[in-house]
mmCIF file of C-alpha atoms in Angstrom:
data_model
loop_
_atom_site.group_PDB
_atom_site.id
_atom_site.type_symbol
_atom_site.label_atom_id
_atom_site.label_comp_id
_atom_site.label_asym_id
_atom_site.label_seq_id
_atom_site.Cartn_x
_atom_site.Cartn_y
_atom_site.Cartn_z
ATOM 1 C CA UNK A 119 71.725 125.848 89.634
ATOM 2 C CA UNK A 120 67.896 126.335 91.286
ATOM 3 C CA UNK A 121 66.558 129.574 90.070
ATOM 4 C CA UNK A 122 66.303 131.772 92.999
ATOM 5 C CA UNK A 123 62.326 132.369 93.193
ATOM 6 C CA UNK A 124 60.588 136.065 93.759
ATOM 7 C CA UNK A 125 59.654 136.904 97.389
ATOM 8 C CA UNK A 126 55.815 136.448 95.489
ATOM 9 C CA UNK A 127 56.035 132.502 94.541
ATOM 10 C CA UNK A 128 57.408 131.803 98.286
ATOM 11 C CA UNK A 129 54.616 133.834 99.527
ATOM 12 C CA UNK A 130 51.622 131.357 97.499
ATOM 13 C CA UNK A 131 53.529 128.733 97.750
ATOM 14 C CA UNK A 132 53.452 129.017 101.497
ATOM 15 C CA UNK A 133 49.371 129.823 101.561
ATOM 16 C CA UNK A 134 49.472 126.351 99.847
ATOM 17 C CA UNK A 135 50.933 124.944 101.829
ATOM 18 C CA UNK A 136 49.161 126.593 105.204
ATOM 19 C CA UNK A 137 45.852 125.520 103.261
ATOM 20 C CA UNK A 138 46.725 121.797 102.735
ATOM 21 C CA UNK A 139 47.670 121.682 107.130
ATOM 22 C CA UNK A 140 44.310 123.333 107.609
ATOM 23 C CA UNK A 141 42.622 120.786 106.265
ATOM 24 C CA UNK A 142 43.000 118.562 108.685
ATOM 25 C CA UNK A 143 42.385 116.195 105.456
ATOM 26 C CA UNK A 144 46.689 114.733 105.604
ATOM 27 C CA UNK A 145 48.350 112.299 107.355
ATOM 28 C CA UNK A 146 50.140 113.163 110.310
ATOM 29 C CA UNK A 147 53.541 112.463 108.281
ATOM 30 C CA UNK A 148 52.414 114.426 105.185
ATOM 31 C CA UNK A 149 51.376 117.255 107.946
ATOM 32 C CA UNK A 150 55.095 116.842 109.461
ATOM 33 C CA UNK A 151 56.579 117.511 106.318
ATOM 34 C CA UNK A 152 54.447 120.069 105.768
ATOM 35 C CA UNK A 153 55.285 122.350 108.561
ATOM 36 C CA UNK A 154 59.069 121.694 107.852
ATOM 37 C CA UNK A 155 57.832 122.768 104.099
ATOM 38 C CA UNK A 156 56.220 125.543 105.278
ATOM 39 C CA UNK A 157 59.151 126.750 107.791
ATOM 40 C CA UNK A 158 61.432 126.498 105.601
ATOM 41 C CA UNK A 159 59.349 128.808 102.853
ATOM 42 C CA UNK A 160 59.266 131.417 106.188
ATOM 43 C CA UNK A 161 62.736 131.398 106.369
ATOM 44 C CA UNK A 162 63.298 132.030 102.262
ATOM 45 C CA UNK A 163 60.603 134.455 102.808
ATOM 46 C CA UNK A 164 62.250 136.257 105.622
ATOM 47 C CA UNK A 165 66.019 136.878 104.278
ATOM 48 C CA UNK A 166 63.968 138.469 101.149
ATOM 49 C CA UNK A 167 62.552 140.533 103.956
ATOM 50 C CA UNK A 168 65.634 141.039 105.660
ATOM 51 C CA UNK A 169 68.102 141.695 101.837
ATOM 52 C CA UNK A 170 65.362 143.897 101.256
ATOM 53 C CA UNK A 171 65.404 146.315 104.500
ATOM 54 C CA UNK A 172 69.296 146.643 103.856
ATOM 55 C CA UNK A 173 69.268 147.531 100.328
ATOM 56 C CA UNK A 174 66.759 150.053 101.184
ATOM 57 C CA UNK A 175 69.012 152.029 103.968
ATOM 58 C CA UNK A 176 71.675 151.562 101.500
ATOM 59 C CA UNK A 177 69.900 153.932 98.985
ATOM 60 C CA UNK A 178 68.763 155.943 101.601
ATOM 61 C CA UNK A 179 71.900 157.053 103.105
ATOM 62 C CA UNK A 180 72.820 157.798 99.651
ATOM 63 C CA UNK A 181 69.430 160.244 99.666
ATOM 64 C CA UNK A 182 70.439 162.062 102.812
ATOM 65 C CA UNK A 183 74.824 161.541 101.353
ATOM 66 C CA UNK A 184 73.263 163.837 98.671
ATOM 67 C CA UNK A 185 70.808 165.960 101.009
ATOM 68 C CA UNK A 186 73.765 167.031 102.460
ATOM 69 C CA UNK A 187 76.265 167.842 99.632
ATOM 70 C CA UNK A 188 73.028 169.601 97.981
ATOM 71 C CA UNK A 189 72.947 171.654 102.159
ATOM 72 C CA UNK A 190 76.984 172.513 101.505
ATOM 73 C CA UNK A 191 76.510 174.219 97.564
ATOM 74 C CA UNK A 192 73.489 176.549 99.104
ATOM 75 C CA UNK A 193 75.658 177.247 101.793
ATOM 76 C CA UNK A 194 78.744 177.925 99.862
#
């Protein structure tokens, strides 16, 4: 089973792909393959960002809930 990479690792790989493409010294077929690899890396980055947003939202909800409980205790 493949180990899940970190966001930073995906970004580094994406930067490497972009640098190769920007050089402009690759053949068409290799450029297309690099482009596809870059798109796949972008999708992985986007997926990790979305997962992180969900986690942050869940944590913020617990903060809001605990603030609400604190307000209830202070009123009594």
